[in-house]
mmCIF file of C-alpha atoms in Angstrom:
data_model
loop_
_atom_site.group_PDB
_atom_site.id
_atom_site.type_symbol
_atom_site.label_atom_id
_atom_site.label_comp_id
_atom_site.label_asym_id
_atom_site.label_seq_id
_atom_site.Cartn_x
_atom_site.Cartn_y
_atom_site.Cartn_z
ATOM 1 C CA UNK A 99 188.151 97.075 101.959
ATOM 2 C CA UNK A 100 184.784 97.156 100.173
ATOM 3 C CA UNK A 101 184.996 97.612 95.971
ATOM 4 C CA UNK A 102 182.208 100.151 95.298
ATOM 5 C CA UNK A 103 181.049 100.426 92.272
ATOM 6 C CA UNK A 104 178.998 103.672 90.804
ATOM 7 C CA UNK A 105 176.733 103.281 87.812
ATOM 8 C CA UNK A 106 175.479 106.860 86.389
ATOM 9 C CA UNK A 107 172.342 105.653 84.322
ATOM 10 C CA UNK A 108 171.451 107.710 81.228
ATOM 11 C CA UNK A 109 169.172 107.370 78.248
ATOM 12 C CA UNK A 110 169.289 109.146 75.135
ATOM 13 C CA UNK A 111 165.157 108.848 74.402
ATOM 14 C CA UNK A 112 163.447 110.977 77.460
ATOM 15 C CA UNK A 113 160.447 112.284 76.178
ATOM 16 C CA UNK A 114 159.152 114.298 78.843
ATOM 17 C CA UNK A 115 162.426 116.578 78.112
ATOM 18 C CA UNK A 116 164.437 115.188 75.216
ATOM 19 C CA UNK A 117 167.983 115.496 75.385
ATOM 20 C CA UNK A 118 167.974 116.719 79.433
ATOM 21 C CA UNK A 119 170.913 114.694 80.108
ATOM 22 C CA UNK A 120 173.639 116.443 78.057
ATOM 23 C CA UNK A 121 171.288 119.818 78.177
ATOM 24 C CA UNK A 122 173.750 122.354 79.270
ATOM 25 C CA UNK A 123 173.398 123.808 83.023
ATOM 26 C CA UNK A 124 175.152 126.161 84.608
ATOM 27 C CA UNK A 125 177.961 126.191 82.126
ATOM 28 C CA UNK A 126 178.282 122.256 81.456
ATOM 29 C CA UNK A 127 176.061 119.248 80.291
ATOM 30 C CA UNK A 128 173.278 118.265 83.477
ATOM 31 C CA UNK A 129 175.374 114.344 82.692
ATOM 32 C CA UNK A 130 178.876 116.202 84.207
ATOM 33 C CA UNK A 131 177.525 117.665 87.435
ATOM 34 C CA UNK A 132 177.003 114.168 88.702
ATOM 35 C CA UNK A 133 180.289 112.736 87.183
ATOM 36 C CA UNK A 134 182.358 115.128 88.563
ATOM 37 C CA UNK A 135 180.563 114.963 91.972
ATOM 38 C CA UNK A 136 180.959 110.944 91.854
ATOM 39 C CA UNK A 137 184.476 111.405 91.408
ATOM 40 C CA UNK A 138 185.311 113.072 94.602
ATOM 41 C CA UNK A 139 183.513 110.458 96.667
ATOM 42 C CA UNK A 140 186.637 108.709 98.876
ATOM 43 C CA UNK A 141 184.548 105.352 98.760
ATOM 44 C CA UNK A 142 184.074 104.843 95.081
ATOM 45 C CA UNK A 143 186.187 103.018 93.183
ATOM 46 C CA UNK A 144 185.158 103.068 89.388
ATOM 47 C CA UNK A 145 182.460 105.367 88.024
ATOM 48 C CA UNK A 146 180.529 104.055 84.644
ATOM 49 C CA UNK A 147 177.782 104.647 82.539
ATOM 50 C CA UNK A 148 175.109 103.267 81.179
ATOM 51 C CA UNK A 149 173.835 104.531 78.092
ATOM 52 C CA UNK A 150 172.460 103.385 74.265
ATOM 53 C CA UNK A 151 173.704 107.064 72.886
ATOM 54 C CA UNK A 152 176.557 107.378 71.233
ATOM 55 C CA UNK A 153 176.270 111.361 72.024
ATOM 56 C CA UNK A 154 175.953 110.978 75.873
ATOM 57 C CA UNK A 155 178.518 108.186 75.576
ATOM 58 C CA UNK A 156 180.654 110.792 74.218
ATOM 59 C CA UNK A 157 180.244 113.992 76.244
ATOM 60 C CA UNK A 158 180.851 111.086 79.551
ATOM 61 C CA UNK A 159 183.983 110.066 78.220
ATOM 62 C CA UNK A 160 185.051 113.712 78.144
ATOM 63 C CA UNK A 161 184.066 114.356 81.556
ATOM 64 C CA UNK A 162 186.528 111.197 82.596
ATOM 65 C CA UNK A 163 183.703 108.426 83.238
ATOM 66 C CA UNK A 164 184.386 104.721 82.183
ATOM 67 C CA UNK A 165 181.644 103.249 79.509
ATOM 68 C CA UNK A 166 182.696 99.598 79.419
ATOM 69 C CA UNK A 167 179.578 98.726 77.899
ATOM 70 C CA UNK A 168 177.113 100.288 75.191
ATOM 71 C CA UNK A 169 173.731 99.302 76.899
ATOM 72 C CA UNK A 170 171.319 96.996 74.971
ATOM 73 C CA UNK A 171 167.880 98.748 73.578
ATOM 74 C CA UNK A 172 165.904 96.703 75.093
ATOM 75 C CA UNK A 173 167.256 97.896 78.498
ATOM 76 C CA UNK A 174 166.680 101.509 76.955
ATOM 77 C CA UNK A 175 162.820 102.012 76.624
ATOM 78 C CA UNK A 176 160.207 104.037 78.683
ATOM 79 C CA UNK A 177 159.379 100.559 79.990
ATOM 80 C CA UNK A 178 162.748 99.902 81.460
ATOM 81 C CA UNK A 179 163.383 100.576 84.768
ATOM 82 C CA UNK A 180 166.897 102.431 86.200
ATOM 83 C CA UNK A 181 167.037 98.761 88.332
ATOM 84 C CA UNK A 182 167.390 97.162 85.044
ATOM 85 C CA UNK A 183 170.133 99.053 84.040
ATOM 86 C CA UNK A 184 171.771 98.715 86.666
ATOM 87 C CA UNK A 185 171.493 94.932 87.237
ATOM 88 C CA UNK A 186 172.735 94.509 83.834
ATOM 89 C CA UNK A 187 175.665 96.540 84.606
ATOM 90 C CA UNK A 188 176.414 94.457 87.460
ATOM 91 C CA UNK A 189 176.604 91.537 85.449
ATOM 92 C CA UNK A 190 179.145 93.658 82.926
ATOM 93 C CA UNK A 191 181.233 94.874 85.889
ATOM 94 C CA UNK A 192 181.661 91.832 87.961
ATOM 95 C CA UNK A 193 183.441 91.474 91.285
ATOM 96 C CA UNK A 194 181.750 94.442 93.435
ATOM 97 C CA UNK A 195 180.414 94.354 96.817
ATOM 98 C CA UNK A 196 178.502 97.496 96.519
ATOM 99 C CA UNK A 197 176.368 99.200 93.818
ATOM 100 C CA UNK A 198 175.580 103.246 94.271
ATOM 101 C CA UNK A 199 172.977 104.403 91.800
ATOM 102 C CA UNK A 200 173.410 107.719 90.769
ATOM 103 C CA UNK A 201 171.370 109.337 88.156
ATOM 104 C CA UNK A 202 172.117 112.345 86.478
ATOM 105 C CA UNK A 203 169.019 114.491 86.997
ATOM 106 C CA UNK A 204 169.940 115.020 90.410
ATOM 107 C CA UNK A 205 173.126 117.809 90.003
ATOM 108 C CA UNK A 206 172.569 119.668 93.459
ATOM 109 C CA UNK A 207 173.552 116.404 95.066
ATOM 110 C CA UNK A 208 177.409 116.742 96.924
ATOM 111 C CA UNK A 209 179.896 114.470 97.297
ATOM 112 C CA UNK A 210 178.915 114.576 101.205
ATOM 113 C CA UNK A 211 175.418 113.284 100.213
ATOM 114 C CA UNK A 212 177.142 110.441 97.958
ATOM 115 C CA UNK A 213 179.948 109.566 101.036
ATOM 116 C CA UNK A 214 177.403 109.785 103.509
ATOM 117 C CA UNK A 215 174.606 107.233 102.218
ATOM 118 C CA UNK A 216 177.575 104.734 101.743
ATOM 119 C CA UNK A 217 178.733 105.292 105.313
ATOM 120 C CA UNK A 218 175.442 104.862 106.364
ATOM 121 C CA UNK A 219 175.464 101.215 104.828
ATOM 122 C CA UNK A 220 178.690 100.130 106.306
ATOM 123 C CA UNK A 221 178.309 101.375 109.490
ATOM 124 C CA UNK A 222 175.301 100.072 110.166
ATOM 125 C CA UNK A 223 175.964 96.607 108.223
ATOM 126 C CA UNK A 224 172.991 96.830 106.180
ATOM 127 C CA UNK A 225 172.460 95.947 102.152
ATOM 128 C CA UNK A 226 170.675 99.094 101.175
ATOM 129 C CA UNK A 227 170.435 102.952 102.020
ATOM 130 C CA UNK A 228 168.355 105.676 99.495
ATOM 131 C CA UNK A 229 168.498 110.154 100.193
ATOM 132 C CA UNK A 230 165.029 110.599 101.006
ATOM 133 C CA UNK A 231 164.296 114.780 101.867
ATOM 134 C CA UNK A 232 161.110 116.072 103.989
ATOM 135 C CA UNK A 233 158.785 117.384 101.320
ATOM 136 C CA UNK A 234 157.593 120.485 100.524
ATOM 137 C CA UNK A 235 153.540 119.185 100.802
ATOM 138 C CA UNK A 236 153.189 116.379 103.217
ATOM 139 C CA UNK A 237 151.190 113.687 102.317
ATOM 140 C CA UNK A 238 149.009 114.194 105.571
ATOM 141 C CA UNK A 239 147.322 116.837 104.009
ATOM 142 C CA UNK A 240 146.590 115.187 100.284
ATOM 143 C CA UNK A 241 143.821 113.776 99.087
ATOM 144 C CA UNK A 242 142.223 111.318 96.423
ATOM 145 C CA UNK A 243 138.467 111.951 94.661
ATOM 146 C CA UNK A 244 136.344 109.537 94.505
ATOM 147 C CA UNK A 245 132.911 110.509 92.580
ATOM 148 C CA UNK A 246 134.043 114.334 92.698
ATOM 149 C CA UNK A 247 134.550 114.252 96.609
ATOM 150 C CA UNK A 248 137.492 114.606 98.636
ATOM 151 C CA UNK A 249 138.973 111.818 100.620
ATOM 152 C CA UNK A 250 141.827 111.937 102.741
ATOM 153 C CA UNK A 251 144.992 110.052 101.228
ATOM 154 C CA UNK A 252 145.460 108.831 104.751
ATOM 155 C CA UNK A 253 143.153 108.860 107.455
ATOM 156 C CA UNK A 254 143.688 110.718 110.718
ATOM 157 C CA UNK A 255 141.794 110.302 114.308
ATOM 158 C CA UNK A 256 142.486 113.902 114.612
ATOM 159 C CA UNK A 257 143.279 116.025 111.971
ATOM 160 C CA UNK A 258 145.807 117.898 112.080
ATOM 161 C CA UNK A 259 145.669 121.972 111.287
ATOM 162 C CA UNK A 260 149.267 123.224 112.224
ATOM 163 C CA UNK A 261 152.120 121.199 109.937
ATOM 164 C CA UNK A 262 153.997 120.725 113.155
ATOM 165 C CA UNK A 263 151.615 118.735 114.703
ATOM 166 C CA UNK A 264 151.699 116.515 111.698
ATOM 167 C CA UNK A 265 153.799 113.217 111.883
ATOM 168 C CA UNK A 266 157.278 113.361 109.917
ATOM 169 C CA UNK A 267 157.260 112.097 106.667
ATOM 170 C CA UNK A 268 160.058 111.488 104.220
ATOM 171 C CA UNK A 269 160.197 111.265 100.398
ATOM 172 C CA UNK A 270 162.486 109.538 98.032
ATOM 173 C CA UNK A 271 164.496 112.211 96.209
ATOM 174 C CA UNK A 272 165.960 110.244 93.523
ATOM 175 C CA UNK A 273 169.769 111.185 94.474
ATOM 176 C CA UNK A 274 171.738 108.484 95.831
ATOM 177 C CA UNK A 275 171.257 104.513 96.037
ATOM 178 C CA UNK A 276 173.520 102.001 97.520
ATOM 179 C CA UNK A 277 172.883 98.425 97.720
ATOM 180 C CA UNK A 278 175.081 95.379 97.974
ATOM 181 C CA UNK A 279 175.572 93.906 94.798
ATOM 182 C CA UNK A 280 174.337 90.138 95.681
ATOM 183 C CA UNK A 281 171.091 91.455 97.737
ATOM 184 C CA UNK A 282 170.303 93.846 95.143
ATOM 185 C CA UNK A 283 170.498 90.668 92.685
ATOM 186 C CA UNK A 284 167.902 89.244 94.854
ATOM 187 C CA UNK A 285 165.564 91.958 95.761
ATOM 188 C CA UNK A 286 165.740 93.318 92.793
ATOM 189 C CA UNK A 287 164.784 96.322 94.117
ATOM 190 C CA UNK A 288 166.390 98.934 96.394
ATOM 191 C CA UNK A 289 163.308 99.584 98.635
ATOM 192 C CA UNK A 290 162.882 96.446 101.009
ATOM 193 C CA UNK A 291 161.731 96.836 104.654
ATOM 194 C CA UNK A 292 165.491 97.495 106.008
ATOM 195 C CA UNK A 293 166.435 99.829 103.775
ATOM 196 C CA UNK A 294 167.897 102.578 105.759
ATOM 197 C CA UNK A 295 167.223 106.544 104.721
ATOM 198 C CA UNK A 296 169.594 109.398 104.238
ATOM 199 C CA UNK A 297 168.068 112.407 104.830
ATOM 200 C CA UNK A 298 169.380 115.424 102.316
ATOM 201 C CA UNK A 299 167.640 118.801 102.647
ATOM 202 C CA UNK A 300 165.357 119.609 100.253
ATOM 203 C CA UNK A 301 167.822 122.945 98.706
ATOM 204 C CA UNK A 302 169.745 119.823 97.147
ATOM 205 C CA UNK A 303 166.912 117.210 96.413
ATOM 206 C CA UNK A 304 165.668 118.919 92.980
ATOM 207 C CA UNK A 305 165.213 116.045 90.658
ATOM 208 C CA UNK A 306 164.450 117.135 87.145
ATOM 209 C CA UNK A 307 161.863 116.109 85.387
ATOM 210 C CA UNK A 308 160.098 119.267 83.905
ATOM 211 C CA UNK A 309 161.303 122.850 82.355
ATOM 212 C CA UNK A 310 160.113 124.118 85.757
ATOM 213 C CA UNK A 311 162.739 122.000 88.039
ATOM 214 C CA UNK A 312 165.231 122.773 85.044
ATOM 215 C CA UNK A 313 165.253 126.258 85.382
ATOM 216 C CA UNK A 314 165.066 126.408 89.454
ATOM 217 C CA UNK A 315 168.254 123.997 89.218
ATOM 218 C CA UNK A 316 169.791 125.981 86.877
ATOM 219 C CA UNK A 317 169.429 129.357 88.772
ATOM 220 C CA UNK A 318 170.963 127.996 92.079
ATOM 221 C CA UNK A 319 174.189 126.565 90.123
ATOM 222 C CA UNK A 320 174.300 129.725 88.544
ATOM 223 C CA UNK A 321 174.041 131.775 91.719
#
């Protein structure tokens, strides 16, 4: 039986929207959705966090999530990345064989999304799986500027006009990440050239990052 660990990483200095991770939505802090979510998953086996405020620690706690750790400053800053923190709580929490990422600005994501990018690591034997969705705007039809002028973000022999003749394309979602513990020690990174991709649908693949995704996320938990 494989010990899976779940780290729920969450900083008390966002700038972009400060505070966002204990904001309340739909009735609770944005922190709990993913807490409570984690803690339906039939695979998990201990669900912490990793935070440097004493406030988030707090409202966690009440929510029933282990902090075994208060994490360092350092590890805290808009230069840290979420692979930081969650190396460093792998090195806290020793004796895993799996690591699932879960951060908290994702709250549409189910258990059944958490479960099922697991499963998709085990089954298939591999160290890494990430929820990707099929975005709204597909990258097919973006573009750069260079000196003012348009240039295709990638290049097409024919271009397509009709977005089902375009090739499928997937984008990371920010939900769910599962790695084992002693390949994500050497990667260092959850995106590697085997990684395998759960696809979510894009109703449960808001990540928040603005007032705008805030408010759409907040009307469908509220509806």
């Amino acid at each position: 039986m494989h010990k899976i660990l779940a780290v729920i990483p969450a900083r008390g200095g966002s700038k972009g929207m400060p505070r966002k991770n204990i904001r309340e939505i739909g009735g609770k802090p944005l922190l709990a959705w993913t807490i409570e979510e984690a803690k339906k998953s039939k695979y998990i086996e201990r669900i912490i966090l990793s935070s440097e405020d004493d406030e988030i620690i707090n409202i966690a706690k009440e929510y029933g999530c282990d902090v075994p750790f208060v994490r360092p400053k350092e590890l805290a800053t808009d230069d840290a990345t979420s692979v930081d923190s969650i190396l460093h709580a792998i090195n806290e929490c020793k004796g895993y064989d799996y690591v699932v990422l879960l951060q908290p600005t994702s709250p549409l994501r189910t258990v059944e999304d958490i479960d099922g990018c697991i499963e998709l690591v085990l089954k298939e034997k591999t160290d890494f799986s990430v929820t990707v969705t099929v975005p709204e705007n597909s990258p097919y039809w973006m573009y750069t500027l260079e000196n003012g002028n348009l240039k295709a973000l990638i290049q097409q022999d024919n271009f397509a006009t009709r977005r089902q003749d375009l090739p499928k394309a997937y984008a990371l979602n920010g939900a769910v990440y599962v790695a084992n513990v002693e390949a994500l020690c050497e990667q260092k990174t959850f995106l590697t050239e085997t990684t395998k991709a759960y696809i979510m649908p894009h109703s449960r693949s808001f990540d928040i990052d603005t007032e705008i995704d805030f408010k759409i996320c907040e009307y469908l938990l509220s509806n």
